[in-house]
PDB file of C-alpha atoms in Angstrom:
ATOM      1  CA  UNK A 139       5.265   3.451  17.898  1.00 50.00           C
ATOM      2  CA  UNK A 140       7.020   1.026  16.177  1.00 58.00           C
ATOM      3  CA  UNK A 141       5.269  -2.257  14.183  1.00 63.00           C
ATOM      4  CA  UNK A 142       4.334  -5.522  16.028  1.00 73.00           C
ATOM      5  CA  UNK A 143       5.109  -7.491  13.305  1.00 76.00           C
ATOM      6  CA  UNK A 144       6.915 -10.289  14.331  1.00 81.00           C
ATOM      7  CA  UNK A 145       9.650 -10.808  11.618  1.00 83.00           C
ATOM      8  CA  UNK A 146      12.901 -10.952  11.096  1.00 87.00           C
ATOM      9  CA  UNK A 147      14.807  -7.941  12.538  1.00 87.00           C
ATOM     10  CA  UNK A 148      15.324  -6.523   8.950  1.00 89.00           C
ATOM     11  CA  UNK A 149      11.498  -6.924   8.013  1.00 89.00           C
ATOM     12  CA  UNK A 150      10.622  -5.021  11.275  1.00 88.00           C
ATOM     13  CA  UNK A 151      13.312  -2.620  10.203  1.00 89.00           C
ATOM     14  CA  UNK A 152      11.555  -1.677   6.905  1.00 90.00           C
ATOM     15  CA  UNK A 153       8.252  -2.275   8.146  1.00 91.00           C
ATOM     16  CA  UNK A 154       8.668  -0.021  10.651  1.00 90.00           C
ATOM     17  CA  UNK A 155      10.650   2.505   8.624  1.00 91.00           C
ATOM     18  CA  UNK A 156       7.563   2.204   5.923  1.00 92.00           C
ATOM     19  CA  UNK A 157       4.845   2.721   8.095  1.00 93.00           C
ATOM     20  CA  UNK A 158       7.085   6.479   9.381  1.00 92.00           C
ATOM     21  CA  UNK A 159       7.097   7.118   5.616  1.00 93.00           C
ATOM     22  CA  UNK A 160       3.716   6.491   4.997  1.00 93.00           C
ATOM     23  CA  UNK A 161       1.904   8.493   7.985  1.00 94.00           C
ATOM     24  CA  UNK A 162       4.430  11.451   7.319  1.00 94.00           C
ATOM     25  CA  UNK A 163       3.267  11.311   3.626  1.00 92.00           C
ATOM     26  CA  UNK A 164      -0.354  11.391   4.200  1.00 92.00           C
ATOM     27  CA  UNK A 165       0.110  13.849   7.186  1.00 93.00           C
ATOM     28  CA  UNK A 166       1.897  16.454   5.062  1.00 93.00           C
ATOM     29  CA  UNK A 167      -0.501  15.824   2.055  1.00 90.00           C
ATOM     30  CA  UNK A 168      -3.855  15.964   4.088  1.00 89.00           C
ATOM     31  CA  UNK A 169      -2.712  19.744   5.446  1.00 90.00           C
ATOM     32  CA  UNK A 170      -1.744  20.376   1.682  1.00 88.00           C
ATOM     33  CA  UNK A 171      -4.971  19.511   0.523  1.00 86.00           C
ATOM     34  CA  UNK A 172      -6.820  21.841   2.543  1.00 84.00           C
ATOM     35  CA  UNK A 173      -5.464  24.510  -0.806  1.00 84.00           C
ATOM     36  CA  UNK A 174      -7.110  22.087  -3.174  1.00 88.00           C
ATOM     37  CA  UNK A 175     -10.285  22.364  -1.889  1.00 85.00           C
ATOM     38  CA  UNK A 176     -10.103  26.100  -1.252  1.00 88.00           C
ATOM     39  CA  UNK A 177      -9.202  26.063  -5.029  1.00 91.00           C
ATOM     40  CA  UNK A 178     -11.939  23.975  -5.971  1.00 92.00           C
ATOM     41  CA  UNK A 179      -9.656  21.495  -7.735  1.00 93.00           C
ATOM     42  CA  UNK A 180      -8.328  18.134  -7.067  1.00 92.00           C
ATOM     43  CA  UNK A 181      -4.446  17.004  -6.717  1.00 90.00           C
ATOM     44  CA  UNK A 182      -4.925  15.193  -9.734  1.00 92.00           C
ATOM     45  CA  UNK A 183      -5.878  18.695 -11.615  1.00 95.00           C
ATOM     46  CA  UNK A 184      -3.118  20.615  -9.895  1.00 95.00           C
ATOM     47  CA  UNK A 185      -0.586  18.454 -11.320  1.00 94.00           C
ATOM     48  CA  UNK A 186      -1.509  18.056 -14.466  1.00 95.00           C
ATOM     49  CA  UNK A 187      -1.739  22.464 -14.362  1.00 96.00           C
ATOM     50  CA  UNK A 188       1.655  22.349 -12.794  1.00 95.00           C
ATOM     51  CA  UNK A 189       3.427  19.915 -15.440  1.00 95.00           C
ATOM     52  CA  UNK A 190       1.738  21.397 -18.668  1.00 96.00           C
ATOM     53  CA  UNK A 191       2.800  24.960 -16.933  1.00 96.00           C
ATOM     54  CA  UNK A 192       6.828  23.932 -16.385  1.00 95.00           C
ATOM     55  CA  UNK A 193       7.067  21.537 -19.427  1.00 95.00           C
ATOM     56  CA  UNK A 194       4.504  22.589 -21.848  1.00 95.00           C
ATOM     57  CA  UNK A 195       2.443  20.711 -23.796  1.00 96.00           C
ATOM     58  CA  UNK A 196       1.950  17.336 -23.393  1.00 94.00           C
ATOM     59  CA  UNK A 197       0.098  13.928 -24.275  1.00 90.00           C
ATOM     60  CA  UNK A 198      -2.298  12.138 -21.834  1.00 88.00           C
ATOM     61  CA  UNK A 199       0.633   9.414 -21.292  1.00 88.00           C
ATOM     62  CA  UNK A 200       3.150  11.880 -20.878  1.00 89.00           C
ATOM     63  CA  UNK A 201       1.396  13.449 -18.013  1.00 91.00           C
ATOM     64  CA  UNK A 202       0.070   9.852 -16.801  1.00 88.00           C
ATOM     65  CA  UNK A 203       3.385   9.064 -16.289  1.00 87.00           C
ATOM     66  CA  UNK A 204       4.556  12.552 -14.949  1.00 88.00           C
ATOM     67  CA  UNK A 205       1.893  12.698 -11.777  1.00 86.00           C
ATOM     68  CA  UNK A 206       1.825   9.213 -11.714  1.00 83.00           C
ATOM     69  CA  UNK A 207      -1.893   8.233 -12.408  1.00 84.00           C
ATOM     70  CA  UNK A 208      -3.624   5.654 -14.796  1.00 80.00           C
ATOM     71  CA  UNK A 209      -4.686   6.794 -18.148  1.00 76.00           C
ATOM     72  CA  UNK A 210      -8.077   6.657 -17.726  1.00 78.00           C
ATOM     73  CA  UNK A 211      -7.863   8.583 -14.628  1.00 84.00           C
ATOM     74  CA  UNK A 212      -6.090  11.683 -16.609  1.00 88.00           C
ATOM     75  CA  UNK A 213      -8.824  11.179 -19.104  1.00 89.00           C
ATOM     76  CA  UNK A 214     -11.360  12.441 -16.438  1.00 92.00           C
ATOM     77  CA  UNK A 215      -9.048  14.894 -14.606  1.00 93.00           C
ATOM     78  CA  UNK A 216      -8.432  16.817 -18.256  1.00 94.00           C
ATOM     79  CA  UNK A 217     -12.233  16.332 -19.239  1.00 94.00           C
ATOM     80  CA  UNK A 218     -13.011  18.161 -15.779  1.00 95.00           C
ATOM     81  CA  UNK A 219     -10.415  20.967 -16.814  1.00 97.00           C
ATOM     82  CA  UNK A 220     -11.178  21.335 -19.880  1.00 96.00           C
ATOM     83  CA  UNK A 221     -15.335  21.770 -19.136  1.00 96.00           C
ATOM     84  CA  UNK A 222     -13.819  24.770 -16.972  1.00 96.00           C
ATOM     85  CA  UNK A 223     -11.290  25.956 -20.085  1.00 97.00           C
ATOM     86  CA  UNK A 224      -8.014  25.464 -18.126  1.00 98.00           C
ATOM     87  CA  UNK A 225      -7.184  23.503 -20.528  1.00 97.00           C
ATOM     88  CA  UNK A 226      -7.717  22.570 -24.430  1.00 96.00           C
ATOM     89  CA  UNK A 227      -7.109  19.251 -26.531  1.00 94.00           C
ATOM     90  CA  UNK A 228      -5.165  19.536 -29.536  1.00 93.00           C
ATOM     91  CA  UNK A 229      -5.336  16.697 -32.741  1.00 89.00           C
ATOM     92  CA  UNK A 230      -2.249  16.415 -34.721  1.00 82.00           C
ATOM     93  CA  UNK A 231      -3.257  17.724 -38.325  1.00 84.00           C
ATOM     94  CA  UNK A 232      -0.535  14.392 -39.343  1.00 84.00           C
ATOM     95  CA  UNK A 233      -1.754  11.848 -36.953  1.00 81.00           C
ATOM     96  CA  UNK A 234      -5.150  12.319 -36.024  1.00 78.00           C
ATOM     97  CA  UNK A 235      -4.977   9.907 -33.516  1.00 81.00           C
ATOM     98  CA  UNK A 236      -2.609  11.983 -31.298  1.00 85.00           C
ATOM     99  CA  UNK A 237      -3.591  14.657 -29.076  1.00 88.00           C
ATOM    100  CA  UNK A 238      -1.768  17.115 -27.254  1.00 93.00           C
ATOM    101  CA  UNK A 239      -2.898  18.992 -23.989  1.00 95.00           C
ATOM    102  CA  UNK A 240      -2.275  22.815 -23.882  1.00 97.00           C
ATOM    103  CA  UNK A 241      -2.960  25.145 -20.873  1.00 97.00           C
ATOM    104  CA  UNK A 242      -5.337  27.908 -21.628  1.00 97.00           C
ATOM    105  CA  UNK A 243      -4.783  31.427 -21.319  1.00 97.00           C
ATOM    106  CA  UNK A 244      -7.280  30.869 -18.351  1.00 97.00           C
ATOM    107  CA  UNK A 245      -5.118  27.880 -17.060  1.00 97.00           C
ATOM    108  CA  UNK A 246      -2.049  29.628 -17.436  1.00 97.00           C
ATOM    109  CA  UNK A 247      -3.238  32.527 -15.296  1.00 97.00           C
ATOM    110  CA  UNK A 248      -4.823  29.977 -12.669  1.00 97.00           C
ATOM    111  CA  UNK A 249      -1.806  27.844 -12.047  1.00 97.00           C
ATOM    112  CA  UNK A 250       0.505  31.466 -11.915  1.00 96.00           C
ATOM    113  CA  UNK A 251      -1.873  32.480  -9.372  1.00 95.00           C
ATOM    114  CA  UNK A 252      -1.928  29.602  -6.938  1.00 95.00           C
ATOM    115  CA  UNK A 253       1.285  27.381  -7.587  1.00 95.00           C
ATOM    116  CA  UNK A 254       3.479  30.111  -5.725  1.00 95.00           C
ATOM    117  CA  UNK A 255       0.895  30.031  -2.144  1.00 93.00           C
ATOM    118  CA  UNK A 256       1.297  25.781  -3.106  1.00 94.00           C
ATOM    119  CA  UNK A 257       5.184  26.557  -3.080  1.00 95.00           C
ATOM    120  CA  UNK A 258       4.800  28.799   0.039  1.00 96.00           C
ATOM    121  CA  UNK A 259       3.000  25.884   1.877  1.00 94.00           C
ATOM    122  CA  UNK A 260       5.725  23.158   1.023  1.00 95.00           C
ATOM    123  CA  UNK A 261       8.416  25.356   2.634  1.00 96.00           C
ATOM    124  CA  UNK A 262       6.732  26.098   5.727  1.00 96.00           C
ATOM    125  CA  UNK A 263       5.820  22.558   6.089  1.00 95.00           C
ATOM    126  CA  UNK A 264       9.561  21.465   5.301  1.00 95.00           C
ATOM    127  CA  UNK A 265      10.843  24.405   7.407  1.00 96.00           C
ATOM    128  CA  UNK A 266      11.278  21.588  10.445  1.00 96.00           C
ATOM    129  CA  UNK A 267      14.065  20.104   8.667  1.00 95.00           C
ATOM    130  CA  UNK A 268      17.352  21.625   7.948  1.00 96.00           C
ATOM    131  CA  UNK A 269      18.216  22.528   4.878  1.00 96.00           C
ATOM    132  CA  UNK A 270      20.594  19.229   5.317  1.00 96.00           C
ATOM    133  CA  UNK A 271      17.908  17.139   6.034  1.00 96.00           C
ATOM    134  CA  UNK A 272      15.971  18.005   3.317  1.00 95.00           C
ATOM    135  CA  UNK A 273      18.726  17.238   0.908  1.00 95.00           C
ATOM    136  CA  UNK A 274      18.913  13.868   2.884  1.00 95.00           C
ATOM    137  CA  UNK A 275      15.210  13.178   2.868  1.00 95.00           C
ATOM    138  CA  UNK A 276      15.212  14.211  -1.125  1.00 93.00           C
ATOM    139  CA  UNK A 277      18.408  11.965  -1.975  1.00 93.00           C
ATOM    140  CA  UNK A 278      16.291   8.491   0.057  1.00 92.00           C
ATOM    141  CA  UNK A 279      13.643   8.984  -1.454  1.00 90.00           C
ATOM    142  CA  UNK A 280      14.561   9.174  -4.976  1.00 90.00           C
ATOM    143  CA  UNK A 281      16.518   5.923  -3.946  1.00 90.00           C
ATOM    144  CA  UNK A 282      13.521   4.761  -2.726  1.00 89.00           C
ATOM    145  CA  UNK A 283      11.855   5.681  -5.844  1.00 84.00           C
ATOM    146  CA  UNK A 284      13.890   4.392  -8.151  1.00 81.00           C
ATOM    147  CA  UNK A 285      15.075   1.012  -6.777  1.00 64.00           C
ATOM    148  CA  UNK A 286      15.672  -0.543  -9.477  1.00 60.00           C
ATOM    149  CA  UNK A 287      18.752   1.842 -10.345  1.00 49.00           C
ATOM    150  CA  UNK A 288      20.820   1.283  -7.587  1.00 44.00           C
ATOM    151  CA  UNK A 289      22.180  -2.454  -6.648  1.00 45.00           C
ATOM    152  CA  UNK A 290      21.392  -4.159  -3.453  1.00 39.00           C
TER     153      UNK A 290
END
């Protein structure tokens, strides 16, 4: 079903193109969720896991900007993983006033458990696309993502 929105032909355009985009998104991440909860974390948690488990340790700002949430919110998601040791804060002994997160052992042994069934999920999800399609859908949306690198 396309918009009623009754703009230009090039608003309708995006508008409708958005609105495809959107449900799709929240469709596909509402049936991924259902491994969140059956983990007993949040999304929030799992990425943060996930980036300090592929890129290693990291400041709060480097993994606000990696999963793309506010400061304060990662503030709260590591307090939550660190009260169930998944994860540990770290002061610079040269600048006290910068901390590093670090996956525990326990962490580390969490995220190696359930990233692969996460992984596992994705590509049966994606598996109605062509391996074309998906390298279509992953090219537009990192143009979509990153507008402001490509002229209009």
């Amino acid at each position: 079903m396309g918009t009623h929105f009754k703009g230009s032909k090039n608003e309708k355009l995006a508008l409708d193109a958005f609105i495809k985009l959107k449900r799709a998104s929240e469709s596909l991440s509402s049936r991924l969720a259902h491994d969140f909860s059956e983990w007993n974390i949040t999304e929030s948690q799992f990425g943060i896991l996930e980036a300090l488990f592929h890129l290693g340790p990291m400041c709060q700002k480097g993994l606000s900007d990696k999963i793309l949430k506010s400061t304060g919110n990662i503030t709260l998601v590591v307090d939550n993983l660190e009260k169930r040791n998944f994860v540990t804060r770290v002061r610079d002994t040269a600048d006290r006033r910068f901390i590093t997160i670090h996956l525990t052992d326990e962490g580390k042994n969490f995220i190696q458990k359930i990233f692969p069934e996460h992984v596992k999920k994705i590509s049966e999800e994606f598996s109605i696309l062509s391996s074309e399609e998906q390298i279509s859908l992953g090219i537009i949306c990192k143009k979509l993502g990153k507008k402001e690198d490509y002229s209009l």
